[in-house]
Amino acid sequence: MRTSLALAVSAALVAGTALGLAPAAQAADTSIRFVDIAGDGGTVLKANVVTPAGGDGSARYPVIVLPTSWAMPQIEYLAQAQKLADSGYVVVSYNSRGFWQSGGEIETAGPKDVADASKVIDWALANTPADPDRVGMAGVSYGAGISLLAAAHDPRVKAVAALSGWADLIESIYSGRTQHLQAAGLLGGAGYLTGRPGPELKQILGDFLSSNLDKEDEMIAWGRTRSPAAYLDRINANGAAIMLGNAWGDTIFPPNQYASFYEKLTGPKRLEFRPGDHATAEATGLFGLPNDTWTSTHRWFDRYLKGADNGIDREQPVQLKSRSTGGYEGYADWKSVNADRRKFSLADTEHVWANVDSGANGGITLLTNALDQFLRTPPVVSVPLLPRAFAGVWQSERYDTAQKVRGTAKVHTTVTPTKESGTFVAYLYDVGPLGIGKLVSNAPYTFHDRTPGQPFAVDLELFSTAYDVPAGHRLALVVDTVDPLYIEHNPTGAQLTFSSPSADPSYVSVPLRQE
């Protein structure tokens, strides 16, 4: 399986890269070299270097370092590296340690990975015509996380483009205290197929997937050291210009944690959200095809590494593309996205039996939201036919005008369990006249050590999104207890009651675009 995966990934990327490089090769004779770089502790990192035509050392160029994504080979960025080199950058891309031909074991963006990034910068400054005052880093997914962490630990990094990455690893795959099963399983499986997980990763992954709550504090501490949000003060002090890009439906690194991180950055910054799933918004650019995310990335580096007056710093820094329309919307900050809110009540009491999937679910990692990106086909259910023994359902009134949902919907409710532990998943649907609900957003919530029969309040943020509810439709909140995306913690025979006490009414708060 590992060999087959390697051949498939390599063939696809080589073919795409060849297509992407062909026009550029006619325009400029850039130099491509495959090299070995000594990373932290002397570990060999397989890398490639692309330099501008005529880069003989007499002139200095800004340099961009690209750590590869999780499980991807070192040729991942060649098409973009060629484009960057053609416009005057030295580009060094390297295979992250523990993957493919690079040495060492997978550290999951641990201290050795951060040290590797600095070693690659050292190498680039010593062996290419790179300018030490104009160093940038970028990457997709794993490469994005490593780039942000490097910006916290290496003040030489002046600009970063972190695409489909994470700022908070715990909030990404353990949000609502719930394991994101498909996300963790996919990452773990790909790591075993294309790399060499170290003993620490094996232990963490085993404890995580087996729901070993005795090790919960250790897992959280492990994730925190690998979260750029934990080093926010250092990132702000170093002052790198940070561009963040992600997809609304990213099932590995949901957008909420990026938005929260963005708001706390104090240097030059930009936030872009588009339809899609993990890394699908950037994917066509890896094959050298036109791509909005990579276009913004090039403009970002041109402004903050070359000093080009291209206007990107004067644009609204938060750029959103709705899942329902083709255009972009600009906002001054993330708070402005969530500024206008409308509530609908969850007044009726609902009793839900656990351990049975009602049919409401968030789809399949990488597939469902990619289909929504290209075909606008989110998961659907027939809301009137949902089995009410296993799903709680509340609906808003019908809207006379289109409702442009933008940002983070929030659920406030009161839960009374019959067992000390439990999990539920909340889904927000756009419901048409025939009762067909299209998924707008969702999020899981898990609790432990609660007193059976004792109610408690829950505040749950759904995953951020941008979706237009047509006039004549309504919104519906559905809760059930089983979803293939997540590990659930409902004991056999458990029931959950969702109520709305008069002293603390339950509701959904929906963020709407101000017209």
Coordinates of C-alpha atoms in Angstrom, one line a residue:
M1 CA 0.0 0.0 0.0
R2 CA 2.8 2.4 0.9
T3 CA 4.5 1.8 -2.5
S4 CA 1.2 2.2 -4.4
L5 CA 0.5 5.5 -2.6
A6 CA 3.9 6.8 -3.2
L7 CA 3.7 6.0 -6.9
A8 CA 0.2 7.5 -7.2
V9 CA 1.0 10.7 -5.4
S10 CA 4.3 11.2 -7.2
A11 CA 2.9 10.5 -10.6
A12 CA 0.0 13.0 -10.1
L13 CA 2.3 15.7 -8.8
V14 CA 5.0 15.1 -11.4
A15 CA 2.4 15.3 -14.2
G16 CA 0.8 18.4 -12.8
T17 CA 4.1 20.0 -12.1
A18 CA 5.3 19.3 -15.6
L19 CA 2.2 21.0 -17.0
G20 CA 2.7 23.9 -14.7
L21 CA 6.4 24.3 -15.5
A22 CA 6.2 24.0 -19.2
P23 CA 5.1 27.6 -20.0
A24 CA 7.5 29.0 -17.4
A25 CA 10.4 27.0 -18.7
Q26 CA 10.0 28.8 -22.1
A27 CA 10.0 32.2 -20.4
A28 CA 13.0 31.9 -18.1
D29 CA 15.9 29.5 -17.5
T30 CA 15.5 29.1 -13.8
S31 CA 17.7 26.6 -12.0
I32 CA 16.3 23.6 -10.1
R33 CA 18.6 21.5 -7.9
F34 CA 17.8 18.6 -5.6
V35 CA 19.9 18.7 -2.5
D36 CA 20.4 17.2 1.0
I37 CA 20.2 19.7 3.9
A38 CA 21.4 18.8 7.4
G39 CA 18.5 19.5 9.8
D40 CA 18.4 19.5 13.6
G41 CA 20.9 17.0 15.0
G42 CA 22.3 16.4 11.5
T43 CA 19.1 14.6 10.2
V44 CA 19.1 14.7 6.4
L45 CA 16.2 16.6 4.9
K46 CA 15.6 16.0 1.2
A47 CA 15.1 19.3 -0.5
N48 CA 14.9 21.1 -3.9
V49 CA 16.1 24.6 -4.7
V50 CA 14.8 26.8 -7.4
T51 CA 16.7 30.0 -8.2
P52 CA 15.9 32.9 -10.6
A53 CA 17.5 33.0 -14.0
G54 CA 20.9 34.6 -13.7
G55 CA 21.1 34.0 -10.0
D56 CA 24.9 33.7 -10.0
G57 CA 25.5 35.3 -6.5
S58 CA 26.1 38.8 -7.8
A59 CA 22.6 39.8 -6.6
R60 CA 20.5 38.9 -3.6
Y61 CA 16.9 37.7 -3.8
P62 CA 14.2 37.3 -1.2
V63 CA 13.9 33.6 -0.2
I64 CA 10.9 31.5 0.6
V65 CA 11.1 28.2 2.5
L66 CA 8.3 25.7 1.9
P67 CA 8.0 22.7 4.3
T68 CA 6.0 19.9 2.7
S69 CA 2.5 19.0 3.8
W70 CA 1.8 15.9 5.9
A71 CA 2.6 12.7 3.8
M72 CA 3.5 14.7 0.7
P73 CA 6.8 14.2 -1.3
Q74 CA 9.3 17.0 -1.8
I75 CA 8.1 17.8 -5.3
E76 CA 4.8 19.1 -3.9
Y77 CA 5.5 22.8 -4.5
L78 CA 7.6 22.7 -7.6
A79 CA 5.0 24.4 -9.8
Q80 CA 4.6 27.2 -7.4
A81 CA 8.3 27.4 -6.7
Q82 CA 8.9 27.8 -10.4
K83 CA 6.4 30.7 -10.6
L84 CA 8.0 32.3 -7.6
A85 CA 11.5 31.9 -9.0
D86 CA 10.4 33.4 -12.3
S87 CA 9.3 36.5 -10.4
G88 CA 12.6 36.9 -8.5
Y89 CA 12.6 34.6 -5.5
V90 CA 14.9 31.9 -4.3
V91 CA 12.7 29.0 -3.2
V92 CA 13.7 26.1 -1.0
S93 CA 11.2 23.3 -0.4
Y94 CA 12.1 20.4 1.8
N95 CA 10.5 17.1 2.9
S96 CA 9.6 17.4 6.6
R97 CA 11.5 15.0 8.8
G98 CA 10.1 11.5 9.1
F99 CA 8.4 11.5 5.7
W100 CA 9.5 9.8 2.5
Q101 CA 13.3 10.0 2.0
S102 CA 14.0 12.6 4.7
G103 CA 15.6 11.1 7.8
G104 CA 14.3 11.0 11.4
E105 CA 10.9 10.2 12.7
I106 CA 7.6 12.2 12.4
E107 CA 7.6 14.8 15.2
T108 CA 4.2 16.4 14.3
A109 CA 5.5 19.9 14.3
G110 CA 7.5 19.4 17.4
P111 CA 10.6 21.2 18.5
K112 CA 12.8 19.3 16.1
D113 CA 10.6 20.4 13.2
V114 CA 10.8 24.0 14.2
A115 CA 14.6 23.7 14.5
D116 CA 14.7 22.1 11.1
A117 CA 13.1 25.2 9.6
S118 CA 15.8 27.4 11.0
K119 CA 18.5 25.0 9.7
V120 CA 17.0 25.2 6.2
I121 CA 17.1 29.0 6.4
D122 CA 20.7 28.8 7.5
W123 CA 21.5 26.5 4.5
A124 CA 19.7 28.8 2.1
L125 CA 21.6 31.9 3.2
A126 CA 24.9 30.0 3.0
N127 CA 24.3 28.2 -0.4
T128 CA 22.0 30.4 -2.5
P129 CA 21.8 34.1 -3.4
A130 CA 19.2 34.6 -0.6
D131 CA 18.9 37.9 1.2
P132 CA 19.0 37.4 5.0
D133 CA 16.7 40.4 5.5
R134 CA 14.0 39.0 3.2
V135 CA 13.0 35.6 4.4
G136 CA 9.5 34.1 4.0
M137 CA 7.9 30.8 4.8
A138 CA 4.8 29.2 3.4
G139 CA 3.1 25.9 3.2
V140 CA -0.1 23.9 3.0
S141 CA -1.5 22.0 6.0
Y142 CA 1.5 20.6 7.9
G143 CA 3.8 23.1 6.1
A144 CA 1.5 25.9 7.3
G145 CA 1.7 24.9 10.9
I146 CA 5.5 24.6 10.8
S147 CA 5.7 28.0 9.1
L148 CA 3.7 29.7 11.9
L149 CA 5.8 28.0 14.6
A150 CA 9.0 29.0 12.8
A151 CA 7.8 32.6 12.8
A152 CA 7.5 32.4 16.6
H153 CA 11.0 31.0 17.1
D154 CA 13.1 32.5 14.3
P155 CA 12.9 36.4 14.0
R156 CA 14.5 36.2 10.5
V157 CA 11.1 35.1 9.1
K158 CA 9.5 38.3 7.9
A159 CA 6.4 37.0 6.1
V160 CA 4.3 33.8 6.2
A161 CA 1.5 32.4 4.1
A162 CA -0.1 29.6 6.2
L163 CA -2.7 27.7 4.0
S164 CA -5.1 25.2 5.4
G165 CA -3.2 25.0 8.6
W166 CA -3.8 25.2 12.3
A167 CA -3.3 27.7 15.1
D168 CA -4.6 25.5 17.9
L169 CA -4.1 21.8 17.4
I170 CA -6.5 20.8 20.3
E171 CA -9.3 23.0 19.0
S172 CA -8.8 21.5 15.6
I173 CA -9.1 17.7 16.2
Y174 CA -10.5 17.8 19.8
S175 CA -13.0 20.6 19.7
G176 CA -15.9 20.3 22.1
R177 CA -13.8 17.7 23.9
T178 CA -14.7 15.3 21.1
Q179 CA -12.2 13.3 19.1
H180 CA -12.5 14.0 15.4
L181 CA -12.2 10.4 14.4
Q182 CA -11.9 10.6 10.6
A183 CA -9.4 13.5 10.7
A184 CA -7.1 11.7 13.2
G185 CA -7.5 8.4 11.5
L186 CA -6.6 9.9 8.1
L187 CA -3.6 11.7 9.5
G188 CA -2.4 8.7 11.4
G189 CA -2.9 6.3 8.5
A190 CA -1.1 8.6 6.0
G191 CA 1.7 9.0 8.5
Y192 CA 2.2 5.2 8.7
L193 CA 2.0 4.8 4.9
T194 CA 4.4 7.5 3.9
G195 CA 6.6 8.1 6.9
R196 CA 8.0 6.8 10.2
P197 CA 5.9 7.9 13.3
G198 CA 8.0 8.2 16.4
P199 CA 7.2 6.5 19.7
E200 CA 5.6 9.7 21.1
L201 CA 3.2 10.1 18.2
K202 CA 2.3 6.4 18.3
Q203 CA 1.5 6.7 22.0
I204 CA -0.5 9.9 21.6
L205 CA -2.4 8.6 18.6
G206 CA -3.2 5.3 20.4
D207 CA -4.4 7.1 23.5
F208 CA -6.5 9.6 21.4
L209 CA -8.3 7.0 19.3
S210 CA -8.9 4.7 22.3
S211 CA -10.4 7.5 24.3
N212 CA -7.9 7.0 27.1
L213 CA -9.1 9.9 29.4
D214 CA -6.4 9.1 32.0
K215 CA -4.0 10.6 29.4
E216 CA -6.2 13.5 28.4
D217 CA -4.0 16.1 30.2
E218 CA -0.9 14.7 28.6
M219 CA -2.5 14.8 25.1
I220 CA -3.6 18.4 25.6
A221 CA -0.1 19.4 26.7
W222 CA 1.4 17.6 23.7
G223 CA -0.9 19.5 21.4
R224 CA -0.3 22.8 23.0
T225 CA 3.4 22.7 22.4
R226 CA 2.6 22.2 18.7
S227 CA 0.1 25.1 18.5
P228 CA 1.2 28.5 17.1
A229 CA -1.5 30.1 19.4
A230 CA 0.6 29.1 22.4
Y231 CA 3.4 31.3 21.0
L232 CA 1.3 34.3 20.0
D233 CA 3.4 36.7 22.1
R234 CA 6.5 35.6 20.3
I235 CA 4.9 35.9 16.8
N236 CA 3.7 39.4 17.6
A237 CA 7.0 40.4 19.0
N238 CA 8.9 39.2 15.9
G239 CA 6.4 41.1 13.8
A240 CA 6.2 38.8 10.7
A241 CA 3.4 39.6 8.2
I242 CA 1.0 36.7 8.5
M243 CA -1.5 35.6 5.9
L244 CA -3.9 32.8 6.8
G245 CA -6.0 30.9 4.3
N246 CA -8.5 28.1 5.0
A247 CA -11.7 26.5 3.7
W248 CA -15.1 26.7 5.4
G249 CA -15.6 23.0 5.4
D250 CA -12.1 22.0 6.6
T251 CA -12.7 18.7 8.5
I252 CA -9.2 18.5 9.8
F253 CA -8.5 22.1 10.8
P254 CA -11.9 23.8 11.1
P255 CA -11.9 27.6 10.4
N256 CA -12.9 28.8 13.9
Q257 CA -9.4 28.3 15.4
Y258 CA -7.8 30.3 12.6
A259 CA -10.2 33.2 13.0
S260 CA -9.6 33.4 16.7
F261 CA -5.9 33.4 16.2
Y262 CA -6.1 36.0 13.5
E263 CA -7.9 38.5 15.8
K264 CA -5.0 38.3 18.3
L265 CA -2.3 39.0 15.8
T266 CA -0.9 42.6 16.0
G267 CA 1.3 42.8 12.9
P268 CA 0.4 43.0 9.2
K269 CA -2.2 40.3 8.7
R270 CA -4.8 38.9 6.3
L271 CA -7.5 36.2 6.6
E272 CA -9.1 34.4 3.6
F273 CA -11.9 31.8 3.8
R274 CA -13.2 30.0 0.8
P275 CA -15.5 27.0 0.1
G276 CA -14.0 23.5 0.3
D277 CA -12.4 21.0 2.6
H278 CA -8.8 20.5 3.8
A279 CA -6.3 21.8 1.3
T280 CA -8.8 21.7 -1.6
A281 CA -8.8 25.5 -1.9
E282 CA -5.1 25.4 -2.7
A283 CA -5.0 22.1 -4.7
T284 CA -5.2 23.3 -8.2
G285 CA -2.3 25.8 -7.6
L286 CA -0.1 22.8 -6.8
F287 CA -0.5 21.7 -10.4
G288 CA 0.4 25.1 -11.7
L289 CA -3.2 26.1 -12.5
P290 CA -4.8 29.5 -11.8
N291 CA -5.7 29.6 -8.1
D292 CA -7.0 32.5 -5.9
T293 CA -5.2 31.3 -2.8
W294 CA -1.8 31.2 -4.4
T295 CA -2.4 34.5 -6.2
S296 CA -2.9 36.1 -2.8
T297 CA 0.2 34.3 -1.5
H298 CA 2.3 35.7 -4.3
R299 CA 0.9 39.2 -3.7
W300 CA 1.5 38.9 0.0
F301 CA 5.2 38.1 -0.4
D302 CA 5.6 40.7 -3.1
R303 CA 4.4 43.3 -0.6
Y304 CA 6.3 42.2 2.5
L305 CA 9.5 40.7 1.0
K306 CA 9.9 42.9 -2.0
G307 CA 8.2 46.0 -0.8
A308 CA 6.0 46.2 -3.9
D309 CA 3.2 48.7 -3.7
N310 CA 0.5 46.3 -5.0
G311 CA -2.3 47.4 -2.7
I312 CA -2.9 44.2 -0.8
D313 CA -2.1 46.1 2.5
R314 CA -4.9 48.6 1.7
E315 CA -7.6 46.0 1.0
Q316 CA -10.0 44.8 3.6
P317 CA -7.9 42.3 5.4
V318 CA -10.6 39.7 5.9
Q319 CA -11.7 38.2 2.6
L320 CA -14.6 35.7 2.5
K321 CA -16.1 33.8 -0.4
S322 CA -19.6 32.4 0.3
R323 CA -20.5 28.8 -0.4
S324 CA -23.5 30.1 -2.2
T325 CA -22.1 32.8 -4.5
G326 CA -19.0 33.3 -6.6
G327 CA -17.8 36.7 -5.3
Y328 CA -15.6 37.8 -2.4
E329 CA -16.6 40.0 0.5
G330 CA -14.3 42.2 2.5
Y331 CA -14.4 43.0 6.2
A332 CA -12.3 45.2 8.5
D333 CA -11.8 42.4 11.0
W334 CA -13.4 39.1 12.1
K335 CA -15.6 40.8 14.7
S336 CA -17.3 42.7 11.9
V337 CA -18.2 39.4 10.3
N338 CA -20.2 38.3 13.4
A339 CA -21.5 41.8 14.2
D340 CA -25.2 41.4 13.3
R341 CA -27.0 38.5 14.9
R342 CA -30.5 37.0 14.9
K343 CA -31.7 34.4 17.4
F344 CA -34.4 31.8 17.1
S345 CA -35.7 30.0 20.1
L346 CA -35.2 26.4 21.2
A347 CA -38.3 26.5 23.3
D348 CA -39.6 22.9 23.0
T349 CA -38.2 20.2 25.3
E350 CA -36.7 17.3 23.3
H351 CA -35.7 13.8 24.6
V352 CA -33.1 11.9 22.6
W353 CA -32.1 8.3 22.9
A354 CA -28.3 7.9 22.4
N355 CA -26.3 5.4 20.4
V356 CA -28.4 5.6 17.2
D357 CA -27.5 7.7 14.1
S358 CA -30.6 9.7 13.1
G359 CA -29.3 10.3 9.6
A360 CA -28.1 13.8 10.3
N361 CA -24.4 13.9 9.8
G362 CA -21.5 16.1 8.7
G363 CA -20.4 13.9 5.8
I364 CA -17.0 12.4 4.9
T365 CA -13.6 14.0 5.5
L366 CA -12.1 15.5 2.3
L367 CA -15.0 14.3 0.1
T368 CA -18.3 15.9 1.2
N369 CA -17.1 19.5 1.4
A370 CA -15.0 19.2 -1.7
L371 CA -18.2 18.3 -3.5
D372 CA -19.9 21.3 -1.9
Q373 CA -17.0 23.5 -3.1
F374 CA -17.3 22.5 -6.8
L375 CA -20.9 21.4 -7.1
R376 CA -22.6 23.2 -4.2
T377 CA -24.0 20.0 -2.9
P378 CA -23.8 19.9 0.9
P379 CA -25.2 16.9 2.9
V380 CA -29.0 16.8 3.0
V381 CA -31.7 15.3 5.1
S382 CA -35.5 15.2 5.1
V383 CA -36.1 17.2 8.3
P384 CA -39.8 16.0 8.7
L385 CA -38.6 12.3 8.4
L386 CA -35.9 12.5 11.0
P387 CA -36.7 9.9 13.7
R388 CA -37.6 12.1 16.7
A389 CA -36.7 9.4 19.2
F390 CA -33.0 9.9 18.2
A391 CA -33.0 13.5 17.0
G392 CA -34.1 16.8 18.5
V393 CA -35.4 19.3 16.0
W394 CA -36.2 23.0 16.3
Q395 CA -37.0 25.4 13.4
S396 CA -37.1 29.1 12.9
E397 CA -39.9 30.9 11.2
R398 CA -39.8 31.2 7.4
Y399 CA -37.7 34.1 6.2
D400 CA -39.2 36.7 3.9
T401 CA -35.8 37.7 2.6
A402 CA -32.5 35.9 2.0
Q403 CA -30.5 35.4 5.1
K404 CA -26.7 35.7 4.5
V405 CA -25.2 33.6 7.3
R406 CA -21.6 34.8 7.9
G407 CA -19.4 33.7 10.7
T408 CA -20.0 31.5 13.8
A409 CA -23.4 30.4 14.8
K410 CA -23.8 29.7 18.5
V411 CA -26.0 27.3 20.4
H412 CA -27.1 27.8 24.0
T413 CA -29.1 25.1 25.6
T414 CA -29.6 23.1 28.8
V415 CA -28.9 19.4 28.8
T416 CA -30.0 16.8 31.4
P417 CA -28.2 13.4 31.0
T418 CA -29.2 10.0 32.4
K419 CA -25.5 9.0 32.5
E420 CA -22.3 10.8 33.6
S421 CA -20.8 11.0 30.1
G422 CA -22.3 11.7 26.7
T423 CA -21.8 13.2 23.3
F424 CA -24.2 15.1 21.0
V425 CA -23.7 16.8 17.6
A426 CA -25.5 20.0 16.7
Y427 CA -26.4 20.6 13.0
L428 CA -27.7 23.8 11.4
Y429 CA -29.8 23.2 8.3
D430 CA -31.2 25.4 5.6
V431 CA -34.7 23.9 5.1
G432 CA -36.7 24.4 1.9
P433 CA -40.5 24.3 1.4
L434 CA -40.4 20.5 0.9
G435 CA -38.6 19.9 4.2
I436 CA -35.2 19.1 2.6
G437 CA -32.5 20.4 4.8
K438 CA -29.0 21.4 3.4
L439 CA -26.2 21.4 6.0
V440 CA -25.0 24.9 6.9
S441 CA -22.7 23.9 9.8
N442 CA -22.2 21.5 12.7
A443 CA -20.1 20.9 15.8
P444 CA -19.8 18.1 18.4
Y445 CA -19.9 18.4 22.2
T446 CA -18.8 15.8 24.8
F447 CA -19.1 15.9 28.6
H448 CA -17.8 13.6 31.4
D449 CA -18.3 13.4 35.1
R450 CA -21.7 14.9 35.2
T451 CA -24.3 14.0 37.7
P452 CA -27.1 12.0 36.1
G453 CA -30.4 13.8 36.2
Q454 CA -28.8 17.2 37.0
P455 CA -29.2 19.8 34.2
F456 CA -26.3 21.9 33.0
A457 CA -26.0 24.8 30.5
V458 CA -24.0 24.3 27.3
D459 CA -22.6 27.0 25.0
L460 CA -21.4 25.5 21.7
E461 CA -19.9 27.3 18.7
L462 CA -20.7 25.7 15.4
F463 CA -18.0 25.7 12.7
S464 CA -17.8 29.1 11.0
T465 CA -19.2 29.4 7.5
A466 CA -20.7 31.7 4.8
Y467 CA -24.0 30.4 3.4
D468 CA -27.0 32.2 1.9
V469 CA -30.4 30.9 3.0
P470 CA -33.0 31.7 0.3
A471 CA -36.1 33.7 0.9
G472 CA -39.0 31.4 1.9
H473 CA -36.7 28.9 3.6
R474 CA -36.1 28.5 7.4
L475 CA -33.2 27.4 9.6
A476 CA -33.4 24.2 11.7
L477 CA -31.2 23.0 14.5
V478 CA -31.0 19.2 14.8
V479 CA -29.1 17.4 17.5
D480 CA -28.3 13.7 17.6
T481 CA -25.7 11.5 19.3
V482 CA -23.8 9.7 16.5
D483 CA -21.8 11.0 13.6
P484 CA -19.1 9.1 11.7
L485 CA -16.8 12.1 11.8
Y486 CA -16.5 11.9 15.6
I487 CA -15.9 9.5 18.5
E488 CA -19.0 9.5 20.7
H489 CA -19.1 8.8 24.5
N490 CA -22.7 7.7 25.1
P491 CA -23.1 4.7 27.4
T492 CA -25.6 2.1 26.4
G493 CA -29.1 3.1 27.1
A494 CA -28.2 6.8 27.7
Q495 CA -30.8 9.6 27.0
L496 CA -30.3 13.3 26.7
T497 CA -33.0 15.9 27.4
F498 CA -32.7 19.4 25.9
S499 CA -34.8 22.0 27.6
S500 CA -35.3 25.7 27.8
P501 CA -35.7 26.9 31.4
S502 CA -37.6 30.2 31.8
A503 CA -34.7 31.7 33.7
D504 CA -32.2 30.7 31.0
P505 CA -33.9 30.2 27.6
S506 CA -32.3 28.1 24.9
Y507 CA -31.6 29.6 21.5
V508 CA -29.5 29.6 18.3
S509 CA -27.6 32.9 17.6
V510 CA -27.0 33.2 13.8
P511 CA -24.5 35.8 12.5
L512 CA -25.8 37.6 9.4
R513 CA -24.1 39.9 6.9
Q514 CA -25.0 43.6 7.3
E515 CA -26.3 45.1 4.1

